[in-house]
XYZ file of C-alpha atoms in Angstrom:
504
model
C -16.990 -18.513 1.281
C -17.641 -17.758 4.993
C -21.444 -18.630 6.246
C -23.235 -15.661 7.053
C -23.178 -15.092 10.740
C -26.732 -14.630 11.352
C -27.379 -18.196 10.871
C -25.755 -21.559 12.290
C -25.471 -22.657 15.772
C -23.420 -20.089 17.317
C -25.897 -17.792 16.200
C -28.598 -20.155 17.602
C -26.791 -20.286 20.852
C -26.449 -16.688 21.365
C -30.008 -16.125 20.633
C -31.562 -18.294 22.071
C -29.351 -20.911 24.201
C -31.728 -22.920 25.528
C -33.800 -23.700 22.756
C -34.110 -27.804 21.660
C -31.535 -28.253 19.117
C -31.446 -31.690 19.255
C -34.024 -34.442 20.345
C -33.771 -37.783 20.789
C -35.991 -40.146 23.049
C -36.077 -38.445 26.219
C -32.818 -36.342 25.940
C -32.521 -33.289 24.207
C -29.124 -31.192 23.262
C -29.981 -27.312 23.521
C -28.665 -24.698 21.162
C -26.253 -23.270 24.056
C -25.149 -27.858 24.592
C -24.434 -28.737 20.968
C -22.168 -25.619 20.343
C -20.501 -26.566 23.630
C -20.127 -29.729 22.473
C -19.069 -29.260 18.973
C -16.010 -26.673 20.106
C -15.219 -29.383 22.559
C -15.291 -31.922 19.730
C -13.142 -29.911 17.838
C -10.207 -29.585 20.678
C -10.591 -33.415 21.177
C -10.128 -33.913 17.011
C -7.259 -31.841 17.107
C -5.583 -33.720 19.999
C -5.570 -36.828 17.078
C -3.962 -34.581 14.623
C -6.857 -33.858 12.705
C -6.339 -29.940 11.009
C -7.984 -27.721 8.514
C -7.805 -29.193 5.396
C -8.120 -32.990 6.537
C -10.333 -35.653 6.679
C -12.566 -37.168 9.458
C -14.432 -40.392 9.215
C -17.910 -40.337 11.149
C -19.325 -44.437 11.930
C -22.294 -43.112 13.261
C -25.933 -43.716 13.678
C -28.490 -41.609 13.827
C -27.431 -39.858 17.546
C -26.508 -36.707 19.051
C -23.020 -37.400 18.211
C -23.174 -37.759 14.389
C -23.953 -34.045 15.070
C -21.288 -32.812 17.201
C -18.154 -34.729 15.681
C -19.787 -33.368 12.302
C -19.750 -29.696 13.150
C -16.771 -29.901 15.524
C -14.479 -31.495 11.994
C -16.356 -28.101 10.655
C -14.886 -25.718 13.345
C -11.529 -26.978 12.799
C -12.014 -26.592 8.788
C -12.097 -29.745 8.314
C -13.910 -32.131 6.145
C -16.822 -34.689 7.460
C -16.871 -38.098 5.620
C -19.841 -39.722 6.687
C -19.741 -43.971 6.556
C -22.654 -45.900 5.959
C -23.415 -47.961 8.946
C -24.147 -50.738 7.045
C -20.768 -51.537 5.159
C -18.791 -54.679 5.729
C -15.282 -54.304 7.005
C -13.934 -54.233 3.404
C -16.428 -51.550 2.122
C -15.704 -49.502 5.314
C -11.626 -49.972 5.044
C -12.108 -48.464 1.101
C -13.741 -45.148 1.930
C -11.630 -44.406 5.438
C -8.397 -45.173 3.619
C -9.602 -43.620 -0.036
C -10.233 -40.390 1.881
C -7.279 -40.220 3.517
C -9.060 -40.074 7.016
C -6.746 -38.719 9.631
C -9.110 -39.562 12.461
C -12.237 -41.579 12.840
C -15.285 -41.256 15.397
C -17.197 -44.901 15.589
C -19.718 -46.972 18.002
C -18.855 -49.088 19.467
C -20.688 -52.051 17.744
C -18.836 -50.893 14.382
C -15.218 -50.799 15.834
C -14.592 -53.663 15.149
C -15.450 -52.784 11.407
C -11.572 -50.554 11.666
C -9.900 -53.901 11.885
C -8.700 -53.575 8.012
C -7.543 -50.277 8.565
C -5.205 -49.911 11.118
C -3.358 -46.983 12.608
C -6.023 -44.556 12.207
C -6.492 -42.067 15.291
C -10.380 -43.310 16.875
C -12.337 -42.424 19.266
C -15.439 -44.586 20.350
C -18.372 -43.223 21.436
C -19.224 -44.721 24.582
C -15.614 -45.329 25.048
C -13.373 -42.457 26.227
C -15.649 -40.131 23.875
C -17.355 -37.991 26.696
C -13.696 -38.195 28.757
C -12.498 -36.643 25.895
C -14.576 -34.093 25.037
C -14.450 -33.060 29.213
C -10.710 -32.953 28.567
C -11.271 -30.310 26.312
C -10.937 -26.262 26.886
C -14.262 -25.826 24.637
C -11.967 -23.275 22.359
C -10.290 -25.516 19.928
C -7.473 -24.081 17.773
C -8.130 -21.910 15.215
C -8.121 -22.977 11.410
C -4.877 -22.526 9.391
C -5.012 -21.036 5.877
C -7.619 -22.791 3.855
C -6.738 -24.603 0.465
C -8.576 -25.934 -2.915
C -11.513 -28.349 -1.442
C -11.151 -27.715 1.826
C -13.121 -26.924 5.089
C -13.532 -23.028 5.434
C -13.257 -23.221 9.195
C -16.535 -20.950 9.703
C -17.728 -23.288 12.120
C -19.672 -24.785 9.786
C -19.431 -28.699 8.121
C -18.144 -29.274 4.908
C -18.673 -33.118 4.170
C -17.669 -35.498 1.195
C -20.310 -38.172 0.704
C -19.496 -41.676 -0.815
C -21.884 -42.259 -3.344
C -23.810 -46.021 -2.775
C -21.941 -47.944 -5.239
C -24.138 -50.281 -6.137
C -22.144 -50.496 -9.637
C -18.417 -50.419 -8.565
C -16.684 -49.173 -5.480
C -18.069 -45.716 -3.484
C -16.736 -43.037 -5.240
C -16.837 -39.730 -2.749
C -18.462 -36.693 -4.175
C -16.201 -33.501 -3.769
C -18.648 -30.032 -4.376
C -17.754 -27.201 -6.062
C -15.134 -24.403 -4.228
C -18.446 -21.960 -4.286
C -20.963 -24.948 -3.191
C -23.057 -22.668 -0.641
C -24.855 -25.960 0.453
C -22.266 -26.501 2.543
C -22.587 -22.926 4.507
C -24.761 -21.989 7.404
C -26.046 -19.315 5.084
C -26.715 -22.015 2.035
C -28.468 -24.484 4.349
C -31.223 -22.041 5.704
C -31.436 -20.476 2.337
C -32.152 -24.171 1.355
C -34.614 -24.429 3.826
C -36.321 -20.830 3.717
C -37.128 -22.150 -0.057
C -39.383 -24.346 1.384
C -40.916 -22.144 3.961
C -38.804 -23.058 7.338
C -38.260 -20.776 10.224
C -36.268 -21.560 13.560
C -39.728 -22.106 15.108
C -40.195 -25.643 13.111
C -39.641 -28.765 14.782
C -37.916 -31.392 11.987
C -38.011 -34.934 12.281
C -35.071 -36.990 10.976
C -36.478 -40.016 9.818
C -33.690 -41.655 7.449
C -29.830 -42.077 7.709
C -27.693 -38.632 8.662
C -25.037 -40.375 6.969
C -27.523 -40.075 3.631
C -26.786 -36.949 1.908
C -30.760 -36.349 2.069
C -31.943 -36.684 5.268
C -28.124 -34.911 6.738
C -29.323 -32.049 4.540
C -32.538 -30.820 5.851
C -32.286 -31.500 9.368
C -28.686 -29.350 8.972
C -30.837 -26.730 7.622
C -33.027 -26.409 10.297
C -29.969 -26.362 12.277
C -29.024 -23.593 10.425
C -32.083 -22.019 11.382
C -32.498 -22.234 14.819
C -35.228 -25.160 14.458
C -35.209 -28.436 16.277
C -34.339 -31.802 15.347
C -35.857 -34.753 16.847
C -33.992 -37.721 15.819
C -35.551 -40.922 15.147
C -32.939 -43.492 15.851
C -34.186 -46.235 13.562
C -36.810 -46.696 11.125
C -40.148 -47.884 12.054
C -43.235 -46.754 10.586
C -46.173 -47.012 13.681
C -43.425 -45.160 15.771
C -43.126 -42.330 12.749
C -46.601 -41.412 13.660
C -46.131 -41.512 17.384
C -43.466 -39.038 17.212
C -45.087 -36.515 14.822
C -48.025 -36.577 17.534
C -45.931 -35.908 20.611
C -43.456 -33.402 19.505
C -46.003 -31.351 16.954
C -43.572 -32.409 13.965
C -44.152 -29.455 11.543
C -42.191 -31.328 8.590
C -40.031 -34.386 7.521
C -38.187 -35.510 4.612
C -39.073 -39.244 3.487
C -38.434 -42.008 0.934
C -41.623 -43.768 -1.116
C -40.504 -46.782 1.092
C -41.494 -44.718 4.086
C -44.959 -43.878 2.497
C -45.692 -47.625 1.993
C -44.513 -48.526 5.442
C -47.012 -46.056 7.012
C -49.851 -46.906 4.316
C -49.478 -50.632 5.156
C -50.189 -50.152 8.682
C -53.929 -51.171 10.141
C -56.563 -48.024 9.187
C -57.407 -47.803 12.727
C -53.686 -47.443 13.437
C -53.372 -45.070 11.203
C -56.559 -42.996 12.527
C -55.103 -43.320 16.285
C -52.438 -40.412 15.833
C -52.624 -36.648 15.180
C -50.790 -35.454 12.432
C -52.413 -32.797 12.310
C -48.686 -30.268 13.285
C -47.815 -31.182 10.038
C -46.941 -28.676 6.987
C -44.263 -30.027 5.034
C -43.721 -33.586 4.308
C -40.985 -34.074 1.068
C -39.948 -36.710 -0.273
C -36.743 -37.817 -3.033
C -34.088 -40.572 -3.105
C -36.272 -43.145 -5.234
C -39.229 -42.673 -7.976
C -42.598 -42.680 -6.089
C -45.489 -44.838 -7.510
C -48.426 -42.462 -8.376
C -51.103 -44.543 -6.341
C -48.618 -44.609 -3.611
C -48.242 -40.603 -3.500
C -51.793 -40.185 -3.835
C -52.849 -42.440 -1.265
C -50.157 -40.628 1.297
C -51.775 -36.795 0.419
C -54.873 -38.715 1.382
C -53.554 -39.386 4.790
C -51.674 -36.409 5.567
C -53.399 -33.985 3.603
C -52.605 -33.454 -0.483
C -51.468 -29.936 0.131
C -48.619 -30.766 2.710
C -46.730 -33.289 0.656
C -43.901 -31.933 -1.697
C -41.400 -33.343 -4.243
C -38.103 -33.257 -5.569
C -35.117 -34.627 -7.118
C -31.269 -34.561 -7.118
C -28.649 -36.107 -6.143
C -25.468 -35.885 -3.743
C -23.545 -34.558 -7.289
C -25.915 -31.410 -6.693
C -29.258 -29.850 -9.229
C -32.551 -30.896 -9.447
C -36.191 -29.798 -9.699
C -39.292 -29.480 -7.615
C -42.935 -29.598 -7.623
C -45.425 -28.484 -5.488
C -48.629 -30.420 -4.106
C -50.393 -28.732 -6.493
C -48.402 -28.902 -9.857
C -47.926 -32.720 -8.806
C -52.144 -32.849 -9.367
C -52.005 -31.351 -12.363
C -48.352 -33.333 -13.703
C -49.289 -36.772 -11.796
C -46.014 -38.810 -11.712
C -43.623 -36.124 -12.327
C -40.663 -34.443 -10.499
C -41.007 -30.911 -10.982
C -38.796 -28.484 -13.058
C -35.678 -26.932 -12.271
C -35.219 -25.369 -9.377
C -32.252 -22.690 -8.366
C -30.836 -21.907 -11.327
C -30.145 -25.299 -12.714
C -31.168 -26.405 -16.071
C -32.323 -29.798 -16.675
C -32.256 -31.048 -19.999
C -32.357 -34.990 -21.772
C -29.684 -35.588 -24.238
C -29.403 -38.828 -26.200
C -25.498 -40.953 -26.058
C -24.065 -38.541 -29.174
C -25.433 -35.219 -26.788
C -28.168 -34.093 -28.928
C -31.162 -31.693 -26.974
C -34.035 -34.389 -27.381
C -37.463 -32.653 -27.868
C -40.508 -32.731 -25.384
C -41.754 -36.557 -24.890
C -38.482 -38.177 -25.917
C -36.811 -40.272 -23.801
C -32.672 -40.198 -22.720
C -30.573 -39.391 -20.061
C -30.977 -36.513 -17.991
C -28.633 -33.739 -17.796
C -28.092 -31.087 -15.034
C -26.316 -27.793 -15.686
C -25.761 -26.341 -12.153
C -25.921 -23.270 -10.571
C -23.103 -23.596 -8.964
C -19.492 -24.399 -9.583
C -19.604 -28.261 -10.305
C -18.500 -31.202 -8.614
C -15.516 -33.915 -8.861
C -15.493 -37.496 -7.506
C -12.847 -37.976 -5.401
C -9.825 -39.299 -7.103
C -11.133 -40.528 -9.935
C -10.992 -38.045 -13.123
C -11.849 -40.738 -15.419
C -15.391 -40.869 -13.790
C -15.839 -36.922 -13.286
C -15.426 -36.489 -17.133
C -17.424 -39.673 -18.317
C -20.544 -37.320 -16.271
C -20.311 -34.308 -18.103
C -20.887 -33.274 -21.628
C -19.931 -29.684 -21.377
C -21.160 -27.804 -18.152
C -23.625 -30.648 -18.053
C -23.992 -33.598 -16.055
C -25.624 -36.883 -15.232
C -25.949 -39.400 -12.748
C -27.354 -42.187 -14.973
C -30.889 -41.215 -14.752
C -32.999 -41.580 -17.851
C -36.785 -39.637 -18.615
C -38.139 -36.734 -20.695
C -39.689 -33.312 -20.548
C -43.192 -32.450 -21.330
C -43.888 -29.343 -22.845
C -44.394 -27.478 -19.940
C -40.961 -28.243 -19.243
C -41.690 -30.849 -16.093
C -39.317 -33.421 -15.554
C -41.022 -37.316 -15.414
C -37.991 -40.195 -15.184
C -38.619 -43.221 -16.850
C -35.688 -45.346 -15.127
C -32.048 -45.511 -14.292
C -30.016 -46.277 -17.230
C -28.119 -49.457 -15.757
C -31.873 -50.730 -14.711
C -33.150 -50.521 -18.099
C -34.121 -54.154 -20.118
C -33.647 -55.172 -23.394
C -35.426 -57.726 -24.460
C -36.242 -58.867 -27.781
C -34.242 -56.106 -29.115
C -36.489 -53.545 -27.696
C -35.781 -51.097 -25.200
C -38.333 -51.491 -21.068
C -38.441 -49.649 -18.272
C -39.119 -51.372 -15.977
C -40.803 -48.466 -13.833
C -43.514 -48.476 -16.163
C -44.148 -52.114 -14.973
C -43.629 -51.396 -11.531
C -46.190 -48.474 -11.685
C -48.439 -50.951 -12.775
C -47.762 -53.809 -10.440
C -48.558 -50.775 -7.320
C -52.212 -50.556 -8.652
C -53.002 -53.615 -7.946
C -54.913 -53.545 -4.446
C -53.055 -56.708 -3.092
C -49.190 -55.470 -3.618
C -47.501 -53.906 -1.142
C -44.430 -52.961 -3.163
C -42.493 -54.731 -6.114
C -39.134 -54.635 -8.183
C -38.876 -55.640 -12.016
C -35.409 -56.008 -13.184
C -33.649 -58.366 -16.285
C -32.594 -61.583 -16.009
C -30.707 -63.972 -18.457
C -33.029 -65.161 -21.186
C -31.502 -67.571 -24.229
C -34.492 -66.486 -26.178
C -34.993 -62.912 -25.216
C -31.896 -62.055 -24.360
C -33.013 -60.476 -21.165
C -36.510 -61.704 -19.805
C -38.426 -59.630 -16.881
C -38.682 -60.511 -13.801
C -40.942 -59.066 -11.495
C -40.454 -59.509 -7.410
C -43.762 -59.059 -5.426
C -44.488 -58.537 -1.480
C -48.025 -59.088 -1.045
C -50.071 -56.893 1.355
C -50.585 -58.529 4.830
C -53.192 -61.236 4.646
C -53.539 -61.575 0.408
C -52.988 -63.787 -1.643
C -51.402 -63.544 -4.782
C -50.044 -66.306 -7.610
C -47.896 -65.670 -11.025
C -50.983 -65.916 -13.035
C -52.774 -63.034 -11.446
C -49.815 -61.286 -11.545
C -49.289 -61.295 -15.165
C -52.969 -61.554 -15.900
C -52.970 -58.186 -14.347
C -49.950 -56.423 -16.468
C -50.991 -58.276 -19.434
C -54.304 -56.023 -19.714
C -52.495 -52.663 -18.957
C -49.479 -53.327 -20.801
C -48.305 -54.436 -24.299
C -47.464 -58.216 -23.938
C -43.473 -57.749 -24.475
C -44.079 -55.543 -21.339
C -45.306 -58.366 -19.595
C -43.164 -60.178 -16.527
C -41.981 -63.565 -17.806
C -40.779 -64.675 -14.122
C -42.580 -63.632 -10.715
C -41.457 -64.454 -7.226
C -43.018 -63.550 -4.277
C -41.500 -62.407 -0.972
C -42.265 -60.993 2.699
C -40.131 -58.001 2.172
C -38.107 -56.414 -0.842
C -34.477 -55.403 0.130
C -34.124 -51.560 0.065
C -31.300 -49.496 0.414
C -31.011 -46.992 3.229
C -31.962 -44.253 0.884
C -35.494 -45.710 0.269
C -34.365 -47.392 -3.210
C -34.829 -50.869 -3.617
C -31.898 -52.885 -3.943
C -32.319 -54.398 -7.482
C -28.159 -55.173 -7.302
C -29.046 -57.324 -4.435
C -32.090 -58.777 -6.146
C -29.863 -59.887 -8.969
C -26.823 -61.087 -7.317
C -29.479 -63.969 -5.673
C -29.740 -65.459 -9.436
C -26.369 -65.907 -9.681
C-alpha cells in the first residue's frame, strides 16, 4: 500500500526544505539534504545491484547515514535489514547471509566484521561512501513490479528486524503485506496517536538499529519533525541535550531512567527539562519505584507507557491510568486484542497468570525462513512472544515475567520480577537481576545479582534480610553477588543469558 503523499520526506522537503531533519553534534541534515541524499543513496545501491524486492544490510551506528542508506533501500523498493552493532563476526555473517543481502553499507570499524561473508557488494562509510553518493544523478531508477514481502518503492523504508536471540540464532521478523507501520502514512499516524506534529524536536536516545527507538524518530520523520541523534548512550549528556535543543519528547528504556536517577541531585537540578512533553518508555518491565521516581523528575504527567514487540500489538497507558494501575502496561491499543491463555489455549480469567496473546490489527507477521517458529507463536489469529502476566478486571495488562526467565524451584512456579521489584525498593540498589541457577536440592535456586548505588554498602545478609520480610521465604534469593554494573542489552533489558552463561 503506497504512503500517503502528504507525509514523508519528500513531502517535508517540498514544504519546508530547510527545516532540521536531522541533528547530530554540530551538523544537521535539512529536509531539502536528507532527500538529496537518500535518492543519491538509492542510485549508488543500485550501481551494486541492489533492486526492488532485495535485501540491504545496514552496519550502522547511530549517524546520519543509518538514515539515508535506510530510506534510499526504500526508494528503490527495497528492504532495510538493520545489524546490531554489537554482533561478533559469526552473529553478523548469520543475518547478512540468512537475508540474502545483496549489498551491505558498514563503518568502517565493523568491516572487518564482513570477513565471514565474502562477496557481498559494500560500501564503507568514510570510505568511498560520499564519492559515491556524488557519483550519483540524485534520480535513481525507478522500482520494478513489486512482489509478496517486498519494498513498495514509495520512497519509503520497509525493514526486516532480527529479533535479539538471546535463545537461539536471530530470527528476522517479516510484517504483514498490509503492515502500515512501514508507510509514511502509518508512521505519522503512529506518532499523531501520541500527539506529534512536524513542529516537535525528537531525541534518539537508543539504537536505530532497535526496532523501538528506529520507530519513533521515523515517525517524526514522517512528520516533518526533527531528529537530534544522540550518538551513544550517556545519561548526564541526555540532559544536556534536552536543554539545548528544547527536546519536546524521547523514547527510553527503564535502564535509561536509572542512569539519569543515579546521577548527583545537583546534577540533576543543573538542566532544564522543562521543553519536555512526551517521554515513553518500552523494551523491558519498569520497576514501579523506578517510574515513579522519573515522573518526579520530569513531571508525572509527561511520562507514558507501552508495550510490544518487533512481531507487532501491544497496549498503552497514560500518566494518569499508570497512577491509578501502578505497575501495569496499559490495554490494547489499535485494534489489537490482548488476551492470556494457559499451554492447552484456554481464555484465563482476570488475575490469572499465563502467556500473553496478541490478536493484531493488522495482517500478521512471519519469521523469516523459519515456519516451524511462525506457527509454534500462534494459536489461531493469536500470538505470543513468550511473555507471561494477567489482566485485571478493568482489562489492564500487568506482566509477571518472560516465560524462559521463569524459576522453578521446589516444584513451585517464581517470577522473578516480583523479586526484582522488591530488590528496587531498597534505597541502596541501583538495579538488580534474579534468575535460576542449578540447585541439587531445589532444583533451581535464586540468584539475585545486585549493583549497589554509588557510595553504599550492601552484604548478602541485608539483602535477603530485606526480601525475606516482603516476600514468602521460597521467594527469597538463596545466592547474591554483587557487581559495579549489570550487563544490559541494547534494548534496555538486562542480559540474564549473559548472567547465566558466567556460571557455567
Amino acid at each position: 500500500m503506497p504512503a500517503d503523499p502528504q507525509y514523508g520526506i519528500p513531502a517535508a522537503a517540498a514544504v519546508r526544505p530547510g527545516h532540521p531533519a536531522l541533528v547530530l553534534g554540530p551538523e544537521m541534515r535539512t529536509y531539502a539534504d536528507l532527500d538529496d541524499r537518500a535518492h543519491r543513496t538509492a542510485d549508488a545501491l543500485s550501481r551494486l545491484g541492489v533492486a526492488r524486492g532485495d535485501r540491504v544490510g545496514v552496519m550502522l551506528p547511530n549517524s546520519f547515514e543509518w538514515f539515508e542508506v535506510v530510506h534510499g533501500a526504500g526508494r528503490l523498493g527495497a528492504v532495510a535489514v538493520p545489524v546490531n552493532i554489537h554482533f561478533k563476526a559469526a552473529e553478523t555473517g548469520w543475518v547478512l547471509t540468512d537475508s540474502d543481502c545483496r549489498a551491505v553499507v558498514v563503518d568502517p570499524e565493523l568491516a572487518a566484521s564482513l570477513a565471514d561473508v565474502p562477496g557481498i557488494p559494500r560500501l564503507v562509510v568514510g570510505d568511498g561512501y560520499e564519492e559515491a553518493l556524488a557519483d550519483s544523478s540524485g534520480r535513481p531508477p525507478g522500482p520494478g513490479p513489486a512482489g509478496p514481502g517486498e519494498g513498495d518503492g514509495d520512497g519509503w523504508p520497509t525493514t526486516m528486524v532480527y529479533t535479539s536471540g538471546t535463545t537461539g540464532r536471530p530470527k528476522g521478523v517479516v510484517p504483514g503485506g498490509d503492515d502500515l507501520r512501514r508507510t509514511a502514512a502509518g508512521m505519522a499516524g503512529m506518532g499523531a496517536r501520541w500527539g506529534f506534529g512536524p513542529d516537535d524536536v525528537h531525541l534518539l536516545v537508543g539504537p536505530s538499529y532497535h526496532s523501538g527507538p528506529a520507530a519513533f524518530a521515523q515517525a517524526h520523520l514522517a512528520l516533518g519533525a526533527t531528529v537530534v541523534i544522540m550518538p551513544r548512550w550517556d545519561a548526564e549528556s541526555c540532559l544536556a541535550l534536552i536543554q539545548d535543543h528544547r527536546v519536546t519528547n524521547t523514547h527510553m528504556v527503564p535502564s535509561n531512567f536509572i542512569r539519569i536517577l543515579d546521577l548527583e541531585p545537583k546534577v540533576r537540578a543543573s538542566y532544564d527539562l522543562s521543553s519536555l512533553h512526551v517521554v515513553l518508555h518500552a523494551a523491558a518491565p519498569c520497576p514501579v519505584p523506578v517510574k515513579r521516581a522519573f515522573m518526579e523528575l520530569v513531571g508525572p504527567e509527561k511520562v507514558f507507557e507501552y508495550f510490544g514487540a518487533t512481531e507487532g500489538g501491544g497496549t498503552a497507558i497514560s500518566p494518569q491510568e499508570w497512577l491509578e494501575h501502578p505497575g501495569s502496561v496499559g490495554r490494547a491499543i489499535g485494534g489489537n486484542e490482548i488476551v492470556i491463555l494457559d499451554d492447552e489455549g484456554r481464555v484465563l480469567a482476570p488475575g490469572e497468570v499465563g502467556l500473553v496473546y496478541v490478536r493484531p490489527e493488522s495482517a500478521p507477521f512471519r519469521y523469516h525462513r523459519d515456519d516451524e517458529k511462525t506457527s509454534g507463536a500462534f494459536k489461531g489469529e493469536r500470538f505470543t512472544v513468550g511473555d507471561m502476566g494477567y489482566l485485571d478486571k478493568d482489562g489492564y495488562l500487568f506482566l509477571t515475567d518472560r516465560r524462559a526467565d521463569m524459576v522453578i524451584t521446589g516444584g513451585v512456579n517464581v517470577y522473578p520480577r516480583e523479586i526484582e521489584d522488591v530488590l528496587y525498593l531498597h534505597p541502596d540498589v541501583a538495579d538488580c537481576a534474579v534468575y535460576g541457577v542449578p540447585d541439587e536440592r531445589w532444583g533451581e535456586a535464586l540468584k539475585a545479582v545486585v549493583q549497589p548505588r554509588a557510595g553504599a554498602s550492601l552484604d548478602t545478609d541485608e539483602v535477603v534480610a530485606w526480601c525475606r520480610e516482603r516476600l514468602a521465604d521460597y521467594k527469597r534469593p538463596r545466592q547474591v553477588a554483587f557487581v559495579d554494573e549489570l550487563p544490559r542489552d541494547p534494548n534496555g533489558k538486562i542480559a540474564k543469558h549473559r548472567l547465566r552463561a558466567a556460571e557455567a
